[in-house]
Amino acid sequence: MTDTGREADGGASARQALDTLTLRLIDSIATAVRRSIERGELPHIELPVRSLANVTYDVDKGYFELGETLKTRTLTVNTVRSFAQTLRLMAASRQMVQGNDFATKREAYYISKNWGDCRFDAQTESDAIMDDIEALASLHGLAREQLRFYPESHGGSVAGPLTVIDTDPETGAVLEIDCANLGSGAWSVPRSVEQLGFRTDADFILAIETGGMFQRLNHHRYWKQANCILVEMGGVPTRATRRFIRRLSDDTDLPVYCFVDCDPYGFANIYRTLKVGSGNAAHINRFFCVPRAQYLGVTPQDIIDYRLEDATHPLTRTDIKRAGDAVKNDPFFASHPRWIAAIEQLLGMGVRAEQQALAKWGLNYVIDEYLPRKLENRESFLP
Amino acid sequence: MTDTGREADGGASARQALDTLTLRLIDSIATAVRRSIERGELPHIELPVRSLANVTYDVDKGYFELGETLKTRTLTVNTVRSFAQTLRLMAASRQMVQGNDFATKREAYYISKNWGDCRFDAQTESDAIMDDIEALASLHGLAREQLRFYPESHGGSVAGPLTVIDTDPETGAVLEIDCANLGSGAWSVPRSVEQLGFRTDADFILAIETGGMFQRLNHHRYWKQANCILVEMGGVPTRATRRFIRRLSDDTDLPVYCFVDCDPYGFANIYRTLKVGSGNAAHINRFFCVPRAQYLGVTPQDIIDYRLEDATHPLTRTDIKRAGDAVKNDPFFASHPRWIAAIEQLLGMGVRAEQQALAKWGLNYVIDEYLPRKLENRESFLP
């Protein structure tokens, strides 16, 4: 039985510590701005540069990371609006931390409609300022969720031998959710998972690309047979799903096996994003990557081993371009010769296969044959 | 406290009765085909015509309905493949009913890969045959879910004072899911909801367009304050969400209030689809429409009453075209003068407003002011 340290108070003390850190960061920036003004100087805020030029990749760390280059936003005639917007958005964040509230990116845009001249004209404006603040906070170990800006989309569904320990947002009472007792449904991961604690005796986490496959494995209680926790990603996993899997695997020390379609999108968009993050959001990868993720399948070799050739589809031009980019330009794949070999094997075959193609051998072949055989041979999983 | 008759056995007996009906239908068709062959005649199957020409709209019934025109699929050289496919897909359905299993549309396509010459070459082929069988079954009061073909997408999320009574798919044991005890998460509606029973003392069901708004109302336990059940639709509701709301409102006799964006897409795509169904899927509307749905808001008049003018966006060309179509060509809107007036008011204003625009007055204005004021005046809801 793996216990996380958080469940005694449903993660409340951990959240409190992060809240204190967040408030301290906001206060220190605001104080510096105020002191500059009191000294008769033009105030400024230092923000990390968010561009590929300021991104580093370290194989050991296993994710794209924001570099140390900073840009300075000084109060001038040209920047007065964005300077004020940065401060107001930080003030909104402070208020939400204090009131245990949150705002989606869309709501953050709308609350500005009451800010007079420094209102945002479009959400792209508020998103950009929010990304700046998020990048700054990330240097202090704080994710956007800690600033109380939540993603629009919630996470995927979860089923299996896992008790999630949460608090009632209103009363603070500790709640336990038994993900093995939700019938044919599942637990829907909330937008922010920072406060959650976990209790489980599962052996691994199975992250599944499609809702259809998740439903099949849940319906037949595969999680009981294999003693694992099922997580539905539903395509490229949302921030909430990625952060949930990261926190769950960190806290419980469980490996994460990914079960996705055998195509360049499955490798490079779904799996790679889950494992190491993405290049254009380097300031958040450290919170959202799942370094212990491994690729169970479907692999190009599986198409041969499980005789799926006649249940495949030809690679499209987009597939081929995406595979070429992965092999040539992606530092993650470049550092893993086994991945390069797998992608080149797929390009040689000229086809892709969906996880549901296993239904060719019967709807539950995946449960009775495929997954058990793959799990007997875990060292074959792609890195 | 509203109790549904189903909870004693978690809906198992209701499902059994439907299963018997499904098996009887499949057997009767197969028997007729076999008798024809034994008599030395060419076998045939009669299927409803699925086209707008065979759709009727009855204001009292409140949904688009399939007419009585039938087409005859006779076994000929040209139809031998689709004839065999129809029978094989029905046989697969029979097997799934007997084994308490199911297949997504995608899986149904893949299982054919083992059918030799009558395999499907593309999913469009299997979908068309499945639609035929579904239309046939609908004449006997059976939805596709009873044939064990499940949608790819699951339903939205649910939170509030509702106990869902379900059965463990493997053991048949009765399970109760308390949707008021899921912390910051929610219960994710499964793909098939036929077996569910419900227990609640809520006053109404609130169907919400966006995940962001659902999260806000759930986080602040609005469902406790208003004594209602929150359902997240996430845009145009999936089949599973629509069927869930329909069954929940039927079984508990609760009204359904819809809270969506004030734009033609919200009216004509989200709300109208939930309430009366869609024209091109007339054979399923009777199972999926929610006739007791009412439109709480956001209404065009709300933009004025709640001074949201500066938090609106101009109508796009697509918006204007969609609104024009609704006014001119849609029998649902045509039968409701109040809807015509509302849409024309919106066209006159030339803007649209999202539900999150209410955040202009503070993140929780929607909870403290907007929803209570709207609910005090329920006769103002659009039909």
Coordinates of N, CA and C in Angstrom, one line a residue, chain A residues 135-336:
Chain A
A135 N 5.7 32.4 -16.6 CA 7.1 32.1 -16.8 C 7.9 32.6 -15.6
L136 N 7.6 33.8 -15.1 CA 8.2 34.4 -14.0 C 8.0 33.4 -12.7
A137 N 6.8 33.0 -12.5 CA 6.5 32.2 -11.4 C 7.2 30.9 -11.4
S138 N 7.3 30.4 -12.7 CA 8.0 29.0 -12.8 C 9.4 29.1 -12.4
L139 N 10.1 30.2 -12.5 CA 11.5 30.3 -12.0 C 11.5 30.1 -10.4
H140 N 10.3 30.3 -9.8 CA 10.3 30.2 -8.4 C 9.6 28.9 -8.0
G141 N 9.4 28.0 -9.0 CA 8.8 26.7 -8.7 C 7.3 26.7 -8.6
L142 N 6.7 27.7 -9.2 CA 5.2 27.8 -9.1 C 4.6 27.7 -10.5
A143 N 3.6 26.8 -10.6 CA 2.9 26.6 -11.9 C 1.7 27.6 -11.9
R144 N 1.2 27.8 -13.1 CA 0.1 28.7 -13.3 C -1.1 28.4 -12.4
E145 N -1.3 27.1 -12.2 CA -2.4 26.7 -11.3 C -2.3 27.3 -9.9
Q146 N -1.0 27.5 -9.5 CA -0.8 28.1 -8.1 C -1.1 29.6 -8.2
L147 N -1.0 30.2 -9.3 CA -1.4 31.6 -9.5 C -2.9 31.7 -9.6
R148 N -3.6 30.5 -9.6 CA -5.1 30.4 -9.6 C -5.6 30.6 -11.0
F149 N -4.8 30.5 -12.0 CA -5.3 30.6 -13.4 C -5.4 29.1 -13.8
Y150 N -6.6 28.7 -14.1 CA -6.8 27.3 -14.4 C -7.1 27.1 -15.9
P151 N -6.7 25.9 -16.4 CA -7.0 25.6 -17.8 C -8.5 25.5 -18.1
E152 N -8.9 25.7 -19.3 CA -10.3 25.6 -19.7 C -10.8 24.2 -19.6
S153 N -9.9 23.2 -20.0 CA -10.3 21.8 -20.1 C -10.0 21.1 -18.8
H154 N -10.9 20.2 -18.4 CA -10.5 19.4 -17.3 C -9.7 18.2 -17.8
G155 N -9.4 17.3 -16.8 CA -8.5 16.2 -17.2 C -9.4 15.0 -17.7
G156 N -8.7 13.9 -18.0 CA -9.4 12.7 -18.5 C -10.1 12.0 -17.4
S157 N -10.5 10.8 -17.6 CA -11.2 10.0 -16.6 C -10.3 9.0 -16.0
V158 N -10.6 8.6 -14.8 CA -9.8 7.7 -14.0 C -10.6 6.6 -13.4
A159 N -10.1 5.4 -13.5 CA -10.8 4.2 -12.8 C -9.8 3.2 -12.4
G160 N -10.1 2.5 -11.3 CA -9.2 1.5 -10.8 C -8.9 1.6 -9.3
P161 N -8.0 0.8 -8.8 CA -7.7 0.8 -7.3 C -7.0 2.0 -6.8
L162 N -7.7 3.1 -6.8 CA -7.0 4.4 -6.3 C -8.0 5.1 -5.5
T163 N -7.6 5.6 -4.3 CA -8.4 6.5 -3.5 C -7.8 7.8 -3.6
V164 N -8.6 8.8 -4.1 CA -8.2 10.2 -4.2 C -8.6 10.9 -3.0
I165 N -7.7 11.6 -2.3 CA -8.0 12.4 -1.1 C -8.1 13.8 -1.5
D166 N -9.2 14.4 -1.3 CA -9.5 15.8 -1.7 C -10.2 16.5 -0.6
T167 N -10.3 17.8 -0.7 CA -11.0 18.6 0.3 C -12.3 19.2 -0.3
D168 N -13.3 19.3 0.4 CA -14.5 20.0 0.0 C -14.1 21.5 -0.2
P169 N -14.3 22.1 -1.4 CA -13.8 23.5 -1.6 C -14.5 24.5 -0.6
E170 N -15.7 24.2 -0.2 CA -16.4 25.1 0.6 C -16.0 24.9 2.1
T171 N -16.1 23.7 2.6 CA -16.0 23.5 4.0 C -14.6 23.1 4.4
G172 N -13.8 22.6 3.5 CA -12.5 22.2 3.8 C -12.4 20.8 4.4
A173 N -13.6 20.1 4.5 CA -13.7 18.8 5.0 C -12.9 17.8 4.0
V174 N -12.3 16.8 4.6 CA -11.5 15.8 3.8 C -12.5 14.8 3.2
L175 N -12.4 14.6 1.9 CA -13.2 13.7 1.1 C -12.4 12.6 0.5
E176 N -12.9 11.4 0.5 CA -12.2 10.3 -0.2 C -13.0 9.8 -1.4
I177 N -12.4 9.7 -2.5 CA -13.1 9.2 -3.7 C -12.5 7.9 -4.1
D178 N -13.3 6.8 -4.1 CA -12.8 5.5 -4.4 C -13.0 5.2 -5.9
C179 N -12.0 5.3 -6.7 CA -12.1 5.2 -8.1 C -12.3 3.7 -8.6
A180 N -12.5 2.8 -7.6 CA -12.8 1.4 -8.0 C -14.3 1.2 -7.8
N181 N -15.0 2.3 -7.4 CA -16.4 2.1 -7.0 C -17.3 3.1 -7.8
L182 N -17.1 3.3 -9.1 CA -17.8 4.3 -9.8 C -18.7 3.6 -10.9
G183 N -18.9 2.3 -10.8 CA -19.8 1.7 -11.8 C -19.2 1.7 -13.2
S184 N -20.1 2.0 -14.1 CA -19.6 2.0 -15.5 C -19.1 3.4 -15.8
G185 N -19.2 4.4 -14.9 CA -18.6 5.7 -15.1 C -17.2 5.7 -14.6
A186 N -16.7 6.9 -14.3 CA -15.3 7.1 -13.9 C -15.2 8.5 -13.2
W187 N -14.1 8.7 -12.6 CA -13.8 10.0 -11.9 C -13.2 10.9 -12.9
S188 N -13.8 12.1 -13.0 CA -13.3 13.1 -13.9 C -12.3 14.0 -13.2
V189 N -11.0 14.0 -13.7 CA -10.0 14.8 -13.1 C -10.3 16.3 -13.1
P190 N -10.2 17.0 -12.0 CA -10.5 18.4 -12.0 C -9.4 19.2 -12.6
R191 N -9.7 20.5 -12.8 CA -8.7 21.4 -13.5 C -7.4 21.6 -12.8
S192 N -7.5 21.6 -11.5 CA -6.3 21.8 -10.7 C -6.2 20.6 -9.7
V193 N -5.1 20.0 -9.7 CA -4.9 18.7 -8.9 C -3.9 18.9 -7.8
E194 N -3.5 20.1 -7.5 CA -2.4 20.4 -6.6 C -2.7 19.9 -5.2
Q195 N -4.0 20.0 -4.8 CA -4.4 19.7 -3.4 C -4.6 18.2 -3.2
L196 N -4.5 17.4 -4.2 CA -5.0 16.0 -4.1 C -3.9 15.1 -3.4
G197 N -4.4 14.2 -2.6 CA -3.5 13.1 -2.0 C -4.0 11.8 -2.6
F198 N -3.2 10.8 -2.5 CA -3.5 9.5 -3.2 C -3.2 8.3 -2.3
R199 N -4.0 7.2 -2.4 CA -3.7 6.0 -1.7 C -4.0 4.9 -2.7
T200 N -3.1 4.0 -2.8 CA -3.3 2.9 -3.8 C -2.4 1.7 -3.5
D201 N -2.8 0.6 -4.0 CA -1.9 -0.6 -4.0 C -1.7 -1.1 -5.4
A202 N -1.9 -0.3 -6.4 CA -1.8 -0.7 -7.8 C -0.3 -0.9 -8.1
D203 N 0.0 -1.6 -9.2 CA 1.3 -1.8 -9.6 C 1.8 -0.8 -10.7
F204 N 0.9 -0.3 -11.5 CA 1.3 0.7 -12.5 C 0.1 1.6 -12.9
I205 N 0.4 2.6 -13.7 CA -0.6 3.5 -14.2 C -0.6 3.2 -15.7
L206 N -1.8 3.0 -16.3 CA -1.9 2.8 -17.7 C -2.6 4.0 -18.3
A207 N -1.9 4.8 -19.1 CA -2.4 6.0 -19.7 C -2.8 5.6 -21.2
I208 N -4.1 5.8 -21.4 CA -4.7 5.3 -22.7 C -5.2 6.4 -23.6
E209 N -4.9 6.3 -24.9 CA -5.2 7.4 -25.8 C -6.7 7.6 -25.9
T210 N -7.4 6.6 -26.3 CA -8.8 6.8 -26.7 C -9.8 6.5 -25.6
G211 N -10.9 7.3 -25.6 CA -12.0 7.0 -24.7 C -12.6 5.7 -24.9
G212 N -12.7 5.2 -26.2 CA -13.3 3.9 -26.5 C -12.5 2.8 -25.8
M213 N -11.2 2.8 -25.9 CA -10.4 1.8 -25.3 C -10.4 1.8 -23.7
F214 N -10.4 3.1 -23.2 CA -10.6 3.2 -21.8 C -11.9 2.6 -21.3
Q215 N -13.0 2.8 -22.0 CA -14.3 2.3 -21.7 C -14.3 0.8 -21.7
R216 N -13.6 0.2 -22.7 CA -13.5 -1.2 -22.8 C -12.8 -1.8 -21.6
L217 N -11.6 -1.3 -21.3 CA -10.8 -1.8 -20.2 C -11.6 -1.6 -18.8
N218 N -12.3 -0.5 -18.7 CA -13.0 -0.2 -17.5 C -14.2 -1.1 -17.4
H219 N -14.9 -1.3 -18.5 CA -16.1 -2.1 -18.5 C -15.8 -3.6 -18.0
H220 N -14.6 -4.1 -18.5 CA -14.3 -5.4 -18.2 C -13.4 -5.5 -16.9
R221 N -13.3 -4.4 -16.2 CA -12.5 -4.3 -15.0 C -11.1 -4.9 -15.2
Y222 N -10.5 -4.4 -16.3 CA -9.1 -4.8 -16.5 C -8.2 -4.4 -15.4
W223 N -8.6 -3.2 -14.8 CA -7.8 -2.7 -13.7 C -7.7 -3.6 -12.5
K224 N -8.7 -4.5 -12.4 CA -8.7 -5.5 -11.3 C -7.7 -6.6 -11.7
Q225 N -7.9 -7.1 -12.9 CA -7.1 -8.2 -13.4 C -5.6 -7.8 -13.4
A226 N -5.2 -6.6 -13.8 CA -3.8 -6.2 -14.0 C -3.3 -5.4 -12.8
N227 N -4.2 -5.1 -11.8 CA -3.9 -4.3 -10.7 C -3.3 -3.0 -11.1
C228 N -4.0 -2.2 -11.9 CA -3.4 -0.9 -12.4 C -4.5 0.2 -12.3
I229 N -4.0 1.4 -12.5 CA -4.9 2.5 -12.5 C -5.1 3.0 -14.0
L230 N -6.3 3.1 -14.5 CA -6.5 3.5 -15.8 C -6.7 5.0 -15.9
V231 N -6.0 5.6 -16.8 CA -6.3 7.1 -17.1 C -6.5 7.3 -18.5
E232 N -7.7 7.9 -18.8 CA -8.0 8.2 -20.2 C -7.4 9.5 -20.6
M233 N -6.6 9.6 -21.7 CA -6.0 10.9 -22.1 C -6.9 11.6 -23.0
G234 N -7.7 10.9 -23.9 CA -8.5 11.5 -24.9 C -7.7 12.3 -25.9
G235 N -6.8 11.7 -26.6 CA -5.9 12.4 -27.5 C -4.7 13.0 -26.8
V236 N -4.2 14.1 -27.3 CA -3.1 14.8 -26.6 C -3.6 15.2 -25.2
P237 N -3.0 14.8 -24.1 CA -3.5 15.0 -22.8 C -3.5 16.5 -22.5
T238 N -4.6 17.0 -21.8 CA -4.7 18.3 -21.4 C -3.7 18.6 -20.2
R239 N -3.4 19.8 -19.9 CA -2.6 20.2 -18.8 C -3.0 19.5 -17.5
A240 N -4.3 19.5 -17.3 CA -4.8 18.8 -16.0 C -4.5 17.3 -16.0
T241 N -4.6 16.7 -17.2 CA -4.3 15.2 -17.2 C -2.8 15.0 -17.0
R242 N -2.0 15.8 -17.6 CA -0.6 15.6 -17.5 C -0.1 15.9 -16.1
R243 N -0.6 16.9 -15.5 CA -0.2 17.2 -14.1 C -0.7 16.1 -13.2
F244 N -1.9 15.6 -13.4 CA -2.5 14.6 -12.6 C -1.6 13.3 -12.6
I245 N -1.2 12.9 -13.9 CA -0.4 11.7 -14.0 C 1.0 11.9 -13.3
R246 N 1.5 13.1 -13.5 CA 2.8 13.5 -12.9 C 2.7 13.4 -11.4
R247 N 1.7 14.0 -10.8 CA 1.6 14.0 -9.4 C 1.4 12.6 -8.9
L248 N 0.5 11.9 -9.5 CA 0.1 10.5 -9.1 C 1.4 9.6 -9.2
S249 N 2.1 9.7 -10.2 CA 3.3 8.8 -10.4 C 4.4 9.2 -9.4
D250 N 4.6 10.5 -9.2 CA 5.6 11.0 -8.2 C 5.2 10.5 -6.8
D251 N 4.0 10.8 -6.4 CA 3.6 10.5 -5.0 C 3.5 9.1 -4.7
T252 N 3.2 8.2 -5.7 CA 3.0 6.8 -5.4 C 4.2 6.0 -5.9
D253 N 5.1 6.7 -6.6 CA 6.3 6.0 -7.2 C 5.9 4.8 -8.1
L254 N 4.9 5.0 -8.9 CA 4.4 4.0 -9.8 C 4.9 4.3 -11.2
P255 N 5.3 3.3 -12.0 CA 5.6 3.5 -13.4 C 4.3 3.8 -14.2
V256 N 4.5 4.5 -15.3 CA 3.4 4.9 -16.2 C 3.6 4.3 -17.6
Y257 N 2.7 3.5 -18.0 CA 2.8 2.8 -19.3 C 1.8 3.5 -20.3
C258 N 2.2 3.9 -21.5 CA 1.3 4.5 -22.4 C 0.9 3.6 -23.5
F259 N -0.4 3.6 -23.7 CA -1.0 2.8 -24.7 C -1.8 3.7 -25.7
V260 N -1.1 3.9 -26.9 CA -1.6 4.8 -27.8 C -1.6 4.2 -29.2
D261 N -2.2 5.0 -30.2 CA -2.1 4.5 -31.6 C -0.7 4.5 -32.1
C262 N -0.4 3.6 -33.0 CA 0.9 3.5 -33.7 C 0.9 4.4 -34.9
D263 N 1.1 5.7 -34.6 CA 1.3 6.6 -35.7 C 2.1 7.8 -35.2
P264 N 2.7 8.6 -36.1 CA 3.6 9.7 -35.7 C 2.9 10.7 -34.7
Y265 N 1.6 10.8 -34.9 CA 0.8 11.7 -34.0 C 0.9 11.1 -32.5
G266 N 0.7 9.8 -32.5 CA 0.7 9.1 -31.2 C 2.1 9.2 -30.5
F267 N 3.1 9.0 -31.3 CA 4.5 9.1 -30.8 C 4.9 10.5 -30.4
A268 N 4.7 11.5 -31.4 CA 5.4 12.8 -31.2 C 4.4 13.8 -30.5
N269 N 3.1 13.6 -30.7 CA 2.3 14.6 -30.1 C 1.7 14.1 -28.7
I270 N 1.2 12.9 -28.7 CA 0.6 12.4 -27.5 C 1.7 12.0 -26.5
Y271 N 2.5 11.0 -26.9 CA 3.5 10.4 -25.9 C 4.6 11.4 -25.6
R272 N 5.2 12.0 -26.5 CA 6.3 12.9 -26.3 C 5.8 14.1 -25.4
T273 N 4.6 14.6 -25.7 CA 4.1 15.7 -24.9 C 3.9 15.3 -23.4
L274 N 3.4 14.1 -23.2 CA 3.2 13.6 -21.9 C 4.5 13.4 -21.2
K275 N 5.5 12.9 -21.9 CA 6.8 12.5 -21.2 C 7.7 13.7 -21.0
V276 N 7.9 14.5 -22.0 CA 8.9 15.6 -21.8 C 8.3 17.0 -22.0
G277 N 7.1 17.1 -22.4 CA 6.5 18.4 -22.6 C 6.7 18.9 -24.0
S278 N 6.4 20.2 -24.2 CA 6.5 20.7 -25.6 C 7.5 21.9 -25.7
G279 N 8.0 22.2 -26.8 CA 9.0 23.2 -27.0 C 8.5 24.6 -26.8
N280 N 7.3 24.9 -27.2 CA 6.8 26.2 -27.1 C 6.1 26.5 -25.7
A281 N 6.2 25.6 -24.8 CA 5.7 25.9 -23.4 C 6.7 25.5 -22.4
A282 N 8.0 25.8 -22.7 CA 9.1 25.3 -21.9 C 9.0 25.7 -20.5
H283 N 8.4 26.9 -20.2 CA 8.3 27.4 -18.8 C 7.4 26.5 -17.9
I284 N 6.7 25.7 -18.5 CA 5.8 24.8 -17.7 C 6.2 23.4 -17.7
N285 N 7.0 22.9 -18.6 CA 7.3 21.5 -18.7 C 7.7 20.9 -17.4
R286 N 8.5 21.6 -16.6 CA 9.0 21.0 -15.4 C 7.9 20.5 -14.5
F287 N 6.7 21.1 -14.6 CA 5.6 20.7 -13.7 C 4.7 19.6 -14.4
F288 N 4.8 19.6 -15.7 CA 3.8 18.8 -16.5 C 4.4 17.6 -17.1
C289 N 5.7 17.5 -17.2 CA 6.2 16.3 -17.9 C 6.1 15.1 -16.9
V290 N 6.1 13.9 -17.5 CA 6.0 12.7 -16.7 C 7.2 11.8 -17.1
P291 N 8.4 12.1 -16.5 CA 9.6 11.5 -16.9 C 9.6 10.0 -16.8
R292 N 8.8 9.4 -15.9 CA 8.8 7.9 -15.8 C 7.9 7.2 -16.8
A293 N 7.3 8.0 -17.7 CA 6.4 7.4 -18.7 C 7.2 6.5 -19.7
Q294 N 6.7 5.3 -20.0 CA 7.3 4.4 -21.0 C 6.2 4.1 -22.0
Y295 N 6.6 3.7 -23.2 CA 5.7 3.5 -24.3 C 5.5 2.0 -24.5
L296 N 4.3 1.5 -24.0 CA 3.9 0.1 -24.1 C 3.6 -0.3 -25.5
G297 N 2.9 0.5 -26.2 CA 2.5 0.2 -27.6 C 1.3 1.1 -28.0
V298 N 0.8 1.0 -29.2 CA 1.1 0.0 -30.2 C 2.4 0.4 -30.9
T299 N 3.3 -0.5 -31.0 CA 4.6 -0.2 -31.7 C 4.6 -0.7 -33.2
P300 N 5.4 -0.2 -34.0 CA 5.5 -0.7 -35.4 C 5.7 -2.2 -35.4
Q301 N 6.5 -2.7 -34.5 CA 6.8 -4.2 -34.5 C 5.5 -4.9 -34.1
D302 N 4.7 -4.3 -33.3 CA 3.4 -5.0 -32.9 C 2.5 -5.3 -34.2
I303 N 2.6 -4.4 -35.2 CA 1.8 -4.6 -36.4 C 2.2 -5.9 -37.0
I304 N 3.5 -6.2 -36.9 CA 3.9 -7.5 -37.5 C 3.6 -8.7 -36.5
D305 N 4.0 -8.5 -35.2 CA 3.8 -9.5 -34.2 C 2.4 -10.0 -34.0
Y306 N 1.5 -9.0 -34.2 CA 0.1 -9.3 -33.9 C -0.7 -9.3 -35.2
R307 N 0.0 -9.4 -36.3 CA -0.6 -9.6 -37.6 C -1.8 -8.6 -37.9
L308 N -1.5 -7.3 -37.7 CA -2.5 -6.3 -37.9 C -2.4 -5.7 -39.3
E309 N -1.6 -6.2 -40.2 CA -1.3 -5.5 -41.5 C -2.6 -5.1 -42.2
D310 N -3.6 -6.0 -42.2 CA -4.8 -5.7 -43.0 C -5.8 -4.8 -42.2
A311 N -5.4 -4.4 -41.0 CA -6.3 -3.5 -40.2 C -5.5 -2.1 -40.1
T312 N -4.6 -1.9 -41.0 CA -3.8 -0.6 -40.9 C -4.4 0.4 -41.9
H313 N -3.9 1.6 -41.9 CA -4.2 2.6 -42.9 C -2.9 3.1 -43.5
P314 N -2.8 3.6 -44.7 CA -1.6 4.1 -45.3 C -1.3 5.4 -44.5
L315 N 0.0 5.7 -44.3 CA 0.5 6.9 -43.7 C 0.1 8.1 -44.7
T316 N -0.4 9.2 -44.1 CA -0.8 10.3 -44.9 C 0.5 11.2 -45.1
R317 N 0.4 12.2 -45.9 CA 1.6 13.1 -46.1 C 1.9 13.8 -44.8
T318 N 0.9 14.2 -44.0 CA 1.1 14.8 -42.7 C 1.8 13.9 -41.8
D319 N 1.4 12.6 -41.8 CA 2.1 11.6 -41.0 C 3.6 11.5 -41.3
I320 N 3.9 11.5 -42.6 CA 5.3 11.3 -43.0 C 6.1 12.5 -42.7
K321 N 5.5 13.7 -42.8 CA 6.2 14.9 -42.5 C 6.5 15.0 -40.9
R322 N 5.4 14.6 -40.2 CA 5.6 14.6 -38.7 C 6.7 13.6 -38.3
A323 N 6.7 12.4 -38.9 CA 7.7 11.4 -38.5 C 9.1 12.0 -38.9
G324 N 9.2 12.6 -40.1 CA 10.5 13.1 -40.5 C 11.0 14.2 -39.5
D325 N 10.1 15.1 -39.1 CA 10.4 16.1 -38.1 C 10.9 15.5 -36.8
A326 N 10.2 14.5 -36.4 CA 10.6 13.8 -35.1 C 12.0 13.3 -35.2
V327 N 12.3 12.6 -36.3 CA 13.6 12.0 -36.4 C 14.7 13.0 -36.5
K328 N 14.4 14.1 -37.3 CA 15.5 15.1 -37.6 C 15.6 16.2 -36.6
N329 N 14.5 16.7 -36.1 CA 14.6 17.9 -35.3 C 14.2 17.8 -33.8
D330 N 13.8 16.7 -33.4 CA 13.3 16.6 -32.0 C 14.3 16.1 -31.1
P331 N 14.8 16.9 -30.1 CA 15.9 16.4 -29.3 C 15.5 15.2 -28.4
F332 N 14.2 15.0 -28.1 CA 13.9 13.9 -27.4 C 14.1 12.6 -28.2
F333 N 13.5 12.5 -29.4 CA 13.7 11.3 -30.2 C 15.2 11.1 -30.6
A334 N 15.9 12.3 -30.9 CA 17.3 12.2 -31.2 C 18.1 11.5 -30.2
S335 N 17.7 11.7 -28.9 CA 18.6 11.1 -27.9 C 18.2 9.6 -27.6
H336 N 17.3 9.1 -28.3 CA 16.8 7.7 -28.1 C 16.9 6.9 -29.4

